[in-house]
Amino acid sequence: MDKPPLMVVRTELCLYFGRIGFGGLLEGPFNPNVQSEEGIWRYNQALSCVQDFLRPKNRHMIQYGSRCLVTNEDNASKLIEFSERSIPRSTGTIQLLDCIHGSTRFYRKISFLEWSSEHADRIAKEINEKGYLHEDVARDSRIRGEPETVAASSLEGFLEHIS
């Protein structure tokens, strides 16, 4: 009996929600699929600004939201580097949200591309068994068959393991 084909999913691990003070852009949400020249320029300006704030000399200016998986960009960078080195087709990403009240808001994530649902289940089980994530992350990681974002309060054990 043939097995049904594996469903390929894109899974994201949300590391933190950040905000940077950047006044110069019109307020409103960001759309990465925008087609207008002005919209593309606005999106690229915001992305470039966030990337500049992620540099080591500017990281102290990032304001972090609550319920972050990591405490700062230094820890996020370590986790992203480890992931990109150890897990095929994983990459650090920035998801722009909007510009409001002179601030650009964004999520810092790790995307795991082209995962099958079996891969996602296996990685979630390994992470949970090794105690890298809190129980609420394992409970919230519904990554079977559809894209999901996983969030938690800390990732200290995992960061200690990779340091």
mmCIF file of C-alpha atoms in Angstrom:
data_model
loop_
_atom_site.group_PDB
_atom_site.id
_atom_site.type_symbol
_atom_site.label_atom_id
_atom_site.label_comp_id
_atom_site.label_asym_id
_atom_site.label_seq_id
_atom_site.Cartn_x
_atom_site.Cartn_y
_atom_site.Cartn_z
ATOM 1 C CA MET A 1 0.000 0.000 0.000
ATOM 2 C CA ASP A 2 1.456 3.348 -1.041
ATOM 3 C CA LYS A 3 1.977 6.026 1.559
ATOM 4 C CA PRO A 4 0.218 9.327 0.887
ATOM 5 C CA PRO A 5 2.618 12.104 -0.150
ATOM 6 C CA LEU A 6 4.073 14.109 2.713
ATOM 7 C CA MET A 7 2.718 17.585 3.103
ATOM 8 C CA VAL A 8 5.447 20.210 2.886
ATOM 9 C CA VAL A 9 5.050 23.079 5.316
ATOM 10 C CA ARG A 10 6.813 26.285 6.156
ATOM 11 C CA THR A 11 7.250 26.525 9.883
ATOM 12 C CA GLU A 12 8.323 29.657 11.721
ATOM 13 C CA LEU A 13 9.791 30.089 15.174
ATOM 14 C CA CYS A 14 9.080 33.599 16.458
ATOM 15 C CA LEU A 15 12.077 34.805 18.495
ATOM 16 C CA TYR A 16 10.838 38.255 19.483
ATOM 17 C CA PHE A 17 8.665 41.230 18.665
ATOM 18 C CA GLY A 18 10.676 44.415 18.260
ATOM 19 C CA ARG A 19 10.126 48.113 17.773
ATOM 20 C CA ILE A 20 12.565 50.717 16.535
ATOM 21 C CA GLY A 21 12.169 54.482 16.503
ATOM 22 C CA PHE A 22 12.138 55.441 12.879
ATOM 23 C CA GLY A 23 10.200 58.488 11.885
ATOM 24 C CA GLY A 24 10.442 59.190 8.106
ATOM 25 C CA LEU A 25 7.903 56.691 6.762
ATOM 26 C CA LEU A 26 4.168 57.071 6.315
ATOM 27 C CA GLU A 27 2.175 55.218 8.928
ATOM 28 C CA GLY A 28 0.427 52.002 8.031
ATOM 29 C CA PRO A 29 0.985 48.274 7.573
ATOM 30 C CA PHE A 30 3.737 46.774 5.440
ATOM 31 C CA ASN A 31 2.868 44.436 2.591
ATOM 32 C CA PRO A 32 5.766 42.420 1.137
ATOM 33 C CA ASN A 33 3.656 41.675 -1.956
ATOM 34 C CA VAL A 34 2.956 45.306 -2.820
ATOM 35 C CA GLN A 35 3.299 46.170 -6.506
ATOM 36 C CA SER A 36 3.443 49.972 -6.514
ATOM 37 C CA GLU A 37 6.780 51.726 -6.806
ATOM 38 C CA GLU A 38 6.063 53.801 -3.686
ATOM 39 C CA GLY A 39 5.040 50.727 -1.674
ATOM 40 C CA ILE A 40 8.154 48.810 -2.705
ATOM 41 C CA TRP A 41 10.351 51.791 -1.773
ATOM 42 C CA ARG A 42 8.619 52.138 1.637
ATOM 43 C CA TYR A 43 8.988 48.420 2.388
ATOM 44 C CA ASN A 44 12.660 48.375 1.365
ATOM 45 C CA GLN A 45 13.424 51.512 3.424
ATOM 46 C CA ALA A 46 11.879 49.961 6.531
ATOM 47 C CA LEU A 47 13.657 46.633 5.994
ATOM 48 C CA SER A 48 16.992 48.392 5.526
ATOM 49 C CA CYS A 49 16.438 50.397 8.702
ATOM 50 C CA VAL A 50 15.579 47.299 10.767
ATOM 51 C CA GLN A 51 18.653 45.511 9.395
ATOM 52 C CA ASP A 52 20.766 48.492 10.471
ATOM 53 C CA PHE A 53 19.327 48.301 14.001
ATOM 54 C CA LEU A 54 20.193 44.577 14.135
ATOM 55 C CA ARG A 55 23.906 45.367 13.806
ATOM 56 C CA PRO A 56 25.834 44.922 17.076
ATOM 57 C CA LYS A 57 26.536 48.643 17.537
ATOM 58 C CA ASN A 58 22.818 49.536 17.245
ATOM 59 C CA ARG A 59 21.108 46.622 19.005
ATOM 60 C CA HIS A 60 20.749 48.508 22.265
ATOM 61 C CA MET A 61 18.142 50.748 20.594
ATOM 62 C CA ILE A 62 15.675 47.924 19.885
ATOM 63 C CA GLN A 63 12.656 47.849 22.188
ATOM 64 C CA TYR A 64 11.389 44.316 22.831
ATOM 65 C CA GLY A 65 7.809 43.217 23.355
ATOM 66 C CA SER A 66 6.539 40.870 26.023
ATOM 67 C CA ARG A 67 6.527 37.056 25.707
ATOM 68 C CA CYS A 68 9.753 36.992 23.735
ATOM 69 C CA LEU A 69 11.411 33.658 23.123
ATOM 70 C CA VAL A 70 14.843 35.282 23.502
ATOM 71 C CA THR A 71 15.743 38.337 25.547
ATOM 72 C CA ASN A 72 17.615 40.316 22.890
ATOM 73 C CA GLU A 73 19.085 40.349 19.384
ATOM 74 C CA ASP A 74 22.400 38.933 20.638
ATOM 75 C CA ASN A 75 20.636 35.719 21.685
ATOM 76 C CA ALA A 76 18.487 35.726 18.550
ATOM 77 C CA SER A 77 21.615 35.952 16.389
ATOM 78 C CA LYS A 78 23.207 32.992 18.194
ATOM 79 C CA LEU A 79 20.095 30.907 17.698
ATOM 80 C CA ILE A 80 19.787 31.893 14.028
ATOM 81 C CA GLU A 81 23.455 31.087 13.361
ATOM 82 C CA PHE A 82 23.076 27.700 15.062
ATOM 83 C CA SER A 83 19.910 26.939 13.129
ATOM 84 C CA GLU A 84 21.338 27.941 9.745
ATOM 85 C CA ARG A 85 24.422 25.827 10.416
ATOM 86 C CA SER A 86 22.588 22.770 11.781
ATOM 87 C CA ILE A 87 19.158 22.581 10.159
ATOM 88 C CA PRO A 88 18.853 22.383 6.360
ATOM 89 C CA ARG A 89 16.785 25.121 4.706
ATOM 90 C CA SER A 90 16.456 27.244 7.838
ATOM 91 C CA THR A 91 17.031 30.975 7.749
ATOM 92 C CA GLY A 92 16.695 34.029 9.962
ATOM 93 C CA THR A 93 13.958 36.393 8.827
ATOM 94 C CA ILE A 94 12.457 39.779 9.567
ATOM 95 C CA GLN A 95 8.705 40.211 9.241
ATOM 96 C CA LEU A 96 7.760 43.876 9.035
ATOM 97 C CA LEU A 97 4.394 44.683 10.617
ATOM 98 C CA ASP A 98 3.739 48.397 10.399
ATOM 99 C CA CYS A 99 4.917 51.903 11.065
ATOM 100 C CA ILE A 100 2.915 53.627 13.772
ATOM 101 C CA HIS A 101 3.581 56.694 15.925
ATOM 102 C CA GLY A 102 7.090 57.045 14.509
ATOM 103 C CA SER A 103 8.057 53.440 15.229
ATOM 104 C CA THR A 104 8.602 50.504 12.903
ATOM 105 C CA ARG A 105 7.350 47.238 14.396
ATOM 106 C CA PHE A 106 8.620 43.817 13.341
ATOM 107 C CA TYR A 107 9.051 40.158 14.266
ATOM 108 C CA ARG A 108 12.424 38.393 14.282
ATOM 109 C CA LYS A 109 11.945 34.761 13.249
ATOM 110 C CA ILE A 110 13.597 31.595 12.049
ATOM 111 C CA SER A 111 11.875 30.039 9.040
ATOM 112 C CA PHE A 112 12.210 26.346 8.324
ATOM 113 C CA LEU A 113 11.446 25.940 4.626
ATOM 114 C CA GLU A 114 10.207 22.866 2.799
ATOM 115 C CA TRP A 115 9.663 20.777 5.882
ATOM 116 C CA SER A 116 7.397 17.802 5.688
ATOM 117 C CA SER A 117 4.931 17.317 8.503
ATOM 118 C CA GLU A 118 7.064 14.335 9.620
ATOM 119 C CA HIS A 119 10.169 16.551 9.856
ATOM 120 C CA ALA A 120 8.249 19.134 11.859
ATOM 121 C CA ASP A 121 6.945 16.490 14.265
ATOM 122 C CA ARG A 122 10.437 15.016 14.726
ATOM 123 C CA ILE A 123 12.135 18.379 15.369
ATOM 124 C CA ALA A 124 9.391 19.484 17.767
ATOM 125 C CA LYS A 125 9.762 16.181 19.661
ATOM 126 C CA GLU A 126 13.572 16.480 19.830
ATOM 127 C CA ILE A 127 13.430 20.068 21.043
ATOM 128 C CA ASN A 128 10.836 19.161 23.657
ATOM 129 C CA GLU A 129 12.723 16.042 24.870
ATOM 130 C CA LYS A 130 15.953 17.987 25.294
ATOM 131 C CA GLY A 131 14.171 20.588 27.396
ATOM 132 C CA TYR A 132 15.136 23.520 25.215
ATOM 133 C CA LEU A 133 11.670 25.028 25.230
ATOM 134 C CA HIS A 134 9.133 25.504 27.963
ATOM 135 C CA GLU A 135 6.099 23.235 28.082
ATOM 136 C CA ASP A 136 3.855 25.985 26.735
ATOM 137 C CA VAL A 137 5.899 26.049 23.514
ATOM 138 C CA ALA A 138 5.524 22.312 23.011
ATOM 139 C CA ARG A 139 1.800 22.660 23.685
ATOM 140 C CA ASP A 140 1.479 25.648 21.315
ATOM 141 C CA SER A 141 3.556 24.168 18.485
ATOM 142 C CA ARG A 142 0.742 22.976 16.268
ATOM 143 C CA ILE A 143 2.944 22.508 13.234
ATOM 144 C CA ARG A 144 1.186 19.560 11.663
ATOM 145 C CA GLY A 145 0.090 20.294 8.127
ATOM 146 C CA GLU A 146 -0.044 24.080 8.202
ATOM 147 C CA PRO A 147 2.284 27.007 8.880
ATOM 148 C CA GLU A 148 2.482 28.007 12.513
ATOM 149 C CA THR A 149 4.391 30.439 14.648
ATOM 150 C CA VAL A 150 5.697 29.152 17.960
ATOM 151 C CA ALA A 151 6.192 31.559 20.859
ATOM 152 C CA ALA A 152 7.315 31.207 24.488
ATOM 153 C CA SER A 153 8.767 33.132 27.400
ATOM 154 C CA SER A 154 12.422 32.069 27.137
ATOM 155 C CA LEU A 155 14.911 29.795 25.423
ATOM 156 C CA GLU A 156 17.663 29.868 28.024
ATOM 157 C CA GLY A 157 18.432 26.128 28.016
ATOM 158 C CA PHE A 158 18.850 26.064 24.271
ATOM 159 C CA LEU A 159 21.116 29.123 24.268
ATOM 160 C CA GLU A 160 23.270 27.628 27.033
ATOM 161 C CA HIS A 161 23.547 24.423 24.992
ATOM 162 C CA ILE A 162 24.766 26.188 21.833
ATOM 163 C CA SER A 163 27.076 28.702 23.530
#
